[in-house]
XYZ file of C-alpha atoms in Angstrom:
405
model
C 105.283 81.831 124.312
C 105.161 81.393 120.566
C 102.080 80.547 118.590
C 102.414 77.127 117.005
C 98.869 76.284 115.864
C 98.575 77.174 112.202
C 95.627 77.389 109.846
C 94.877 74.130 108.090
C 95.285 75.527 104.603
C 99.061 75.938 104.511
C 102.222 74.971 106.291
C 104.471 77.583 107.826
C 107.528 78.482 105.789
C 110.741 76.768 106.833
C 114.186 76.553 105.294
C 113.180 73.198 103.762
C 109.758 74.192 102.390
C 110.676 77.618 101.002
C 110.488 77.516 97.236
C 108.892 78.969 94.155
C 105.772 80.164 95.970
C 107.739 82.374 98.374
C 109.802 83.872 95.556
C 106.604 84.487 93.578
C 105.160 86.385 96.538
C 108.361 88.426 96.738
C 108.323 89.218 93.004
C 104.684 90.310 93.100
C 105.308 92.360 96.247
C 108.263 94.163 94.667
C 106.330 94.826 91.453
C 103.259 96.062 93.334
C 105.208 98.515 95.458
C 107.278 99.654 92.464
C 104.013 100.500 90.708
C 102.845 102.405 93.771
C 106.167 104.266 93.895
C 105.750 105.181 90.213
C 102.366 106.744 91.008
C 103.699 108.677 93.997
C 106.828 109.868 92.182
C 105.227 110.908 88.884
C 103.726 114.265 90.040
C 107.131 115.592 91.137
C 108.553 114.776 87.722
C 105.726 116.709 86.077
C 106.890 119.974 87.683
C 109.021 121.117 84.687
C 106.132 120.539 82.280
C 103.578 122.184 84.564
C 105.779 125.217 85.174
C 106.585 125.610 81.482
C 102.855 125.636 80.767
C 101.926 128.387 83.188
C 101.560 126.620 86.539
C 103.363 128.426 89.346
C 106.094 126.554 91.182
C 104.069 126.832 94.373
C 101.053 125.086 92.834
C 103.275 122.541 91.096
C 104.991 121.836 94.417
C 101.654 121.256 96.110
C 100.674 118.820 93.349
C 103.991 116.998 93.771
C 103.516 116.715 97.546
C 99.899 115.525 97.369
C 100.612 111.771 96.926
C 103.091 111.634 99.817
C 100.630 113.454 102.061
C 97.956 110.967 101.018
C 100.202 108.067 102.001
C 100.814 109.547 105.446
C 97.059 109.758 105.979
C 96.361 106.103 105.214
C 99.415 103.933 105.909
C 98.333 102.864 109.394
C 94.754 102.314 108.253
C 95.898 100.056 105.406
C 98.044 98.156 107.882
C 95.058 97.600 110.171
C 92.970 96.379 107.252
C 95.762 93.996 106.255
C 95.871 92.591 109.780
C 92.129 92.005 109.573
C 91.500 90.645 106.066
C 94.901 89.620 104.702
C 97.445 90.762 102.168
C 95.919 89.516 98.896
C 92.785 91.628 99.005
C 94.631 94.706 100.263
C 97.334 94.633 97.586
C 95.082 93.731 94.662
C 92.197 95.904 95.816
C 94.525 98.797 96.608
C 95.992 98.622 93.107
C 92.493 98.708 91.624
C 91.733 101.858 93.623
C 95.098 103.338 92.628
C 94.298 102.672 88.979
C 90.991 104.499 89.361
C 92.719 107.418 91.101
C 95.237 107.799 88.275
C 92.404 107.550 85.730
C 90.832 110.427 87.655
C 94.101 112.374 87.298
C 94.091 111.617 83.554
C 90.569 113.027 83.279
C 91.410 116.076 85.435
C 94.613 116.986 83.609
C 93.414 120.517 82.835
C 92.179 121.411 86.329
C 94.838 121.902 89.047
C 92.350 121.457 91.902
C 90.893 118.207 90.604
C 94.342 117.022 89.556
C 95.673 117.626 93.057
C 92.728 115.750 94.558
C 93.347 112.816 92.227
C 97.051 112.760 93.142
C 96.092 112.838 96.833
C 93.796 109.855 96.313
C 96.545 108.102 94.368
C 98.847 108.409 97.360
C 96.150 107.291 99.778
C 95.401 104.160 97.755
C 98.979 103.261 96.781
C 99.881 103.134 100.470
C 98.197 99.727 100.465
C 101.207 98.189 98.725
C 103.612 99.649 101.312
C 101.701 98.222 104.240
C 100.901 94.797 102.807
C 103.789 93.855 100.499
C 106.326 93.751 103.325
C 103.938 91.744 105.451
C 103.416 89.097 102.778
C 107.187 88.739 102.324
C 107.769 88.316 106.051
C 104.928 85.796 106.188
C 106.218 83.544 103.420
C 109.942 83.582 104.174
C 111.456 81.818 107.184
C 113.339 83.881 109.712
C 116.657 82.628 108.345
C 115.963 84.182 104.909
C 113.911 87.283 105.714
C 116.846 89.663 105.734
C 117.654 88.700 102.147
C 113.994 88.804 101.099
C 113.314 92.176 102.681
C 116.519 93.571 101.200
C 115.286 92.570 97.754
C 111.868 94.043 98.520
C 113.515 97.369 99.352
C 114.611 97.584 95.700
C 111.013 98.370 94.758
C 111.479 102.054 95.584
C 114.513 102.742 93.359
C 112.898 100.654 90.622
C 109.720 102.732 90.774
C 111.627 106.019 90.918
C 113.824 105.023 87.973
C 110.828 103.937 85.898
C 109.163 107.268 86.603
C 112.323 109.237 85.825
C 112.859 107.654 82.398
C 109.228 107.914 81.267
C 107.213 110.679 82.922
C 109.182 113.856 82.012
C 109.792 112.768 78.431
C 106.188 111.723 77.769
C 104.829 114.883 79.385
C 107.129 117.107 77.339
C 106.248 115.321 74.103
C 102.519 114.671 74.515
C 101.260 116.209 77.763
C 100.250 115.014 81.226
C 97.771 112.435 80.003
C 100.416 110.605 77.999
C 102.676 110.510 81.065
C 99.906 108.910 83.151
C 99.145 106.059 80.748
C 101.971 103.822 82.006
C 100.964 104.132 85.709
C 97.368 103.306 84.771
C 98.298 100.250 82.718
C 100.921 98.979 85.162
C 98.663 99.272 88.216
C 95.755 97.623 86.385
C 97.858 94.700 85.154
C 99.461 94.156 88.557
C 96.069 94.302 90.273
C 95.024 91.296 88.191
C 98.316 89.451 88.677
C 98.297 90.022 92.443
C 94.653 88.955 92.732
C 95.546 85.701 90.981
C 99.050 85.086 92.286
C 99.248 86.325 95.878
C 98.332 83.939 98.653
C 97.986 85.087 102.224
C 100.815 83.569 104.294
C 99.966 80.990 106.923
C 99.431 82.371 110.381
C 98.014 81.171 113.701
C 94.240 81.073 113.983
C 93.254 84.034 116.159
C 90.905 82.038 118.387
C 93.581 79.416 119.180
C 96.598 81.718 119.388
C 98.085 82.441 122.823
C 97.169 85.760 124.409
C 100.639 87.254 124.005
C 100.485 86.688 120.228
C 97.298 88.728 119.827
C 98.011 91.372 122.486
C 99.044 94.898 121.529
C 102.876 94.709 121.213
C 103.193 98.448 121.858
C 101.953 97.878 125.392
C 104.111 94.824 126.046
C 107.439 96.660 125.699
C 109.101 99.702 124.205
C 110.847 97.690 121.468
C 108.708 98.897 118.556
C 108.701 102.517 119.714
C 112.482 102.446 119.907
C 112.868 101.011 116.390
C 110.437 103.629 115.046
C 112.441 106.404 116.719
C 115.743 105.056 115.376
C 114.321 104.916 111.842
C 112.975 108.470 112.050
C 116.395 109.779 113.076
C 118.174 107.753 110.383
C 115.847 108.828 107.583
C 117.243 112.380 107.850
C 120.753 111.535 106.576
C 119.232 109.303 103.911
C 116.975 112.011 102.491
C 119.582 114.705 102.983
C 121.776 112.917 100.460
C 119.001 111.951 98.044
C 117.623 115.520 98.083
C 120.812 117.589 98.139
C 123.491 115.219 96.865
C 123.179 116.544 93.317
C 123.319 120.164 94.488
C 126.408 119.407 96.568
C 128.210 117.773 93.643
C 127.409 120.689 91.345
C 128.871 123.009 93.973
C 132.051 120.930 93.862
C 132.323 121.580 90.116
C 130.416 118.684 88.609
C 128.115 119.241 85.626
C 124.428 118.767 86.354
C 124.191 115.818 83.946
C 127.197 114.013 85.437
C 126.021 114.685 88.986
C 122.564 113.362 88.133
C 124.013 110.130 86.738
C 126.143 109.643 89.844
C 123.231 110.250 92.215
C 121.109 107.775 90.254
C 123.891 105.180 90.271
C 124.411 105.658 94.012
C 120.757 104.781 94.626
C 121.234 101.408 92.944
C 124.465 100.769 94.809
C 122.478 101.491 97.949
C 119.788 99.020 96.888
C 122.411 96.287 96.504
C 123.796 97.287 99.878
C 120.399 96.706 101.468
C 120.396 93.152 100.149
C 123.901 92.482 101.474
C 123.020 93.878 104.896
C 119.901 91.707 104.919
C 121.993 88.600 104.205
C 124.371 89.690 106.960
C 121.507 89.874 109.455
C 120.311 86.401 108.405
C 123.738 84.902 109.010
C 124.183 86.810 112.257
C 120.771 85.670 113.472
C 120.023 89.239 114.554
C 118.540 92.442 113.139
C 119.457 94.871 115.908
C 123.139 93.856 116.040
C 123.826 94.849 112.418
C 121.493 97.829 112.858
C 123.701 99.163 115.657
C 126.756 98.985 113.403
C 124.889 100.693 110.555
C 123.885 103.505 112.938
C 127.511 104.164 113.881
C 128.555 103.947 110.231
C 125.927 106.523 109.228
C 127.386 109.014 111.696
C 130.907 108.341 110.385
C 130.068 108.773 106.691
C 128.144 112.004 107.264
C 131.089 113.338 109.246
C 133.415 112.350 106.402
C 131.239 114.213 103.901
C 131.519 117.316 106.059
C 135.299 116.891 106.023
C 135.303 116.386 102.236
C 133.342 119.609 101.786
C 135.808 121.554 103.930
C 138.933 120.107 102.310
C 137.548 119.849 98.737
C 138.944 116.352 98.313
C 138.888 115.086 94.735
C 137.236 111.831 95.843
C 134.007 113.524 96.875
C 131.964 111.381 94.463
C 133.310 108.169 95.982
C 132.423 109.325 99.481
C 128.911 110.282 98.334
C 128.284 106.813 96.879
C 129.551 105.167 100.071
C 127.513 107.490 102.274
C 124.357 106.920 100.228
C 124.779 103.151 100.536
C 125.360 103.293 104.284
C 122.498 105.680 105.078
C 119.883 103.494 103.355
C 121.163 100.218 104.824
C 119.013 100.445 107.960
C 115.672 100.380 106.137
C 115.387 96.652 105.557
C 116.792 95.777 108.983
C 114.328 98.002 110.813
C 111.396 96.934 108.661
C 112.074 93.243 109.207
C 112.626 93.796 112.925
C 109.304 95.623 113.253
C 107.403 92.878 111.441
C 108.963 90.116 113.536
C 108.416 91.926 116.827
C 104.806 92.847 116.050
C 103.811 89.308 115.085
C 101.218 88.136 112.549
C 98.266 89.942 114.148
C 99.857 93.374 114.483
C 102.553 93.610 111.813
C 100.358 95.488 109.332
C 99.677 98.308 111.768
C 103.255 98.313 113.021
C 104.681 98.530 109.488
C 102.188 101.283 108.672
C 103.353 103.210 111.724
C 106.986 102.640 110.741
C 106.425 104.091 107.276
C 104.299 106.972 108.547
C 107.011 108.191 110.906
C 109.626 107.970 108.174
C 107.509 109.830 105.614
C 106.757 112.635 108.065
C 110.446 113.013 108.918
C 111.448 112.819 105.258
C 108.992 115.557 104.332
C 110.765 117.902 106.761
C 114.212 117.247 105.285
C 113.744 119.383 102.168
C 112.919 122.682 103.841
C 114.857 121.964 107.047
C 118.175 120.975 105.496
C 117.694 123.597 102.802
C 117.509 126.263 105.489
C 120.590 124.835 107.221
C 122.629 124.794 104.014
C 121.564 128.349 103.215
C 122.583 129.590 106.655
C 125.634 127.450 107.437
C 126.797 125.720 104.254
C 127.087 122.023 103.437
C 129.973 121.162 105.761
C 128.198 122.368 108.908
C 124.880 120.886 107.735
C 126.435 117.451 107.146
C 128.086 117.705 110.547
C 124.769 118.462 112.259
C 123.072 115.597 110.431
C 125.883 113.286 111.585
C 124.774 113.872 115.176
C 121.355 112.296 114.580
C 122.633 108.701 114.194
C 124.594 109.199 117.415
C 121.332 110.155 119.128
C 119.763 107.015 117.662
C 122.486 104.671 118.907
C 121.308 104.339 122.549
C 117.755 103.760 121.296
C 118.674 100.587 119.373
C 117.434 97.640 121.474
C 120.066 95.278 122.825
C 118.248 92.122 121.727
C 115.792 91.135 119.020
C 112.169 90.507 119.780
C 110.108 88.023 117.773
C 106.628 86.515 117.779
C 107.526 83.744 115.299
């Protein structure tokens, strides 16, 4: 049974009522998460400056990992809070807390311990935008347009990473850590105000009038969400294998570091466009899991092709890397939208937090794990092993969508 009784303050989004308000929510959601991504990414880009100024690579690495670890600690909690009090307060309030955390990092710039603590808090607070921005997009867009909307939302990560890459290292090298942290402080503070003013919680059924199946724990009702989480964890390995080691692989094929870096950056944006196209495809197909199944098979194929390229030293290695990068990120929006729809309006925050937590944990293991594989076996064998993971994910993809709309 689907919940049909809505709160009196707003009408549910439909193909005929969708308009400027929904697109405003999407724009604010993308900007908020891009700002959070900037905060999380900045410490890793400070490593060259920190190392050049006497910080060991081990300590610098710990500082770089602190925000991601903080996100893992709080993603589910932020999702639960979003389910309880709504998206507007979580996004705006989370950005306020993130601003304060980065101010703390600015003040602690000379103390590695305090700086690491501030970065940890920055990750813990910026997780609010991950949990709530997707939920507000799903809430304001009708089912027929969510694939497109969530594909656009997925661009927030490459936007945040790019913004960090073009500002943080240069500012740190020229004027120190504090100068590099000014932009994250200002951006988070400004967006906190804009989100507090502009974001409206999407309409949803009143809890006391909603049917029991709408408010019940969806993890107990079926294994659908667990299966999507497992698929996403397996698929995040090829994605992060390429984003982490793609540059190293290209350099090994004879590319200059500068040229390889430009290609890897360009491939991320091609992948972002691919997410949008796959989202539109799922809208037109009326299914998330159908396209997801095809993406899973494609991920196995492209990783296998990269292994073949490494063995044969084909001249078109760069083309295959761009294609593989686009394919291996294409599942993100599909899985995210599917999780939100299956969890329903009362559980989607926690479900999306769980989805992100599993992916972050798996992604954090890619660096050392794939690094060890490449060291022992080389890139061809490592790509071949990674290609097996999508094949393991294929039988886990549910046969039919599940929705609480």
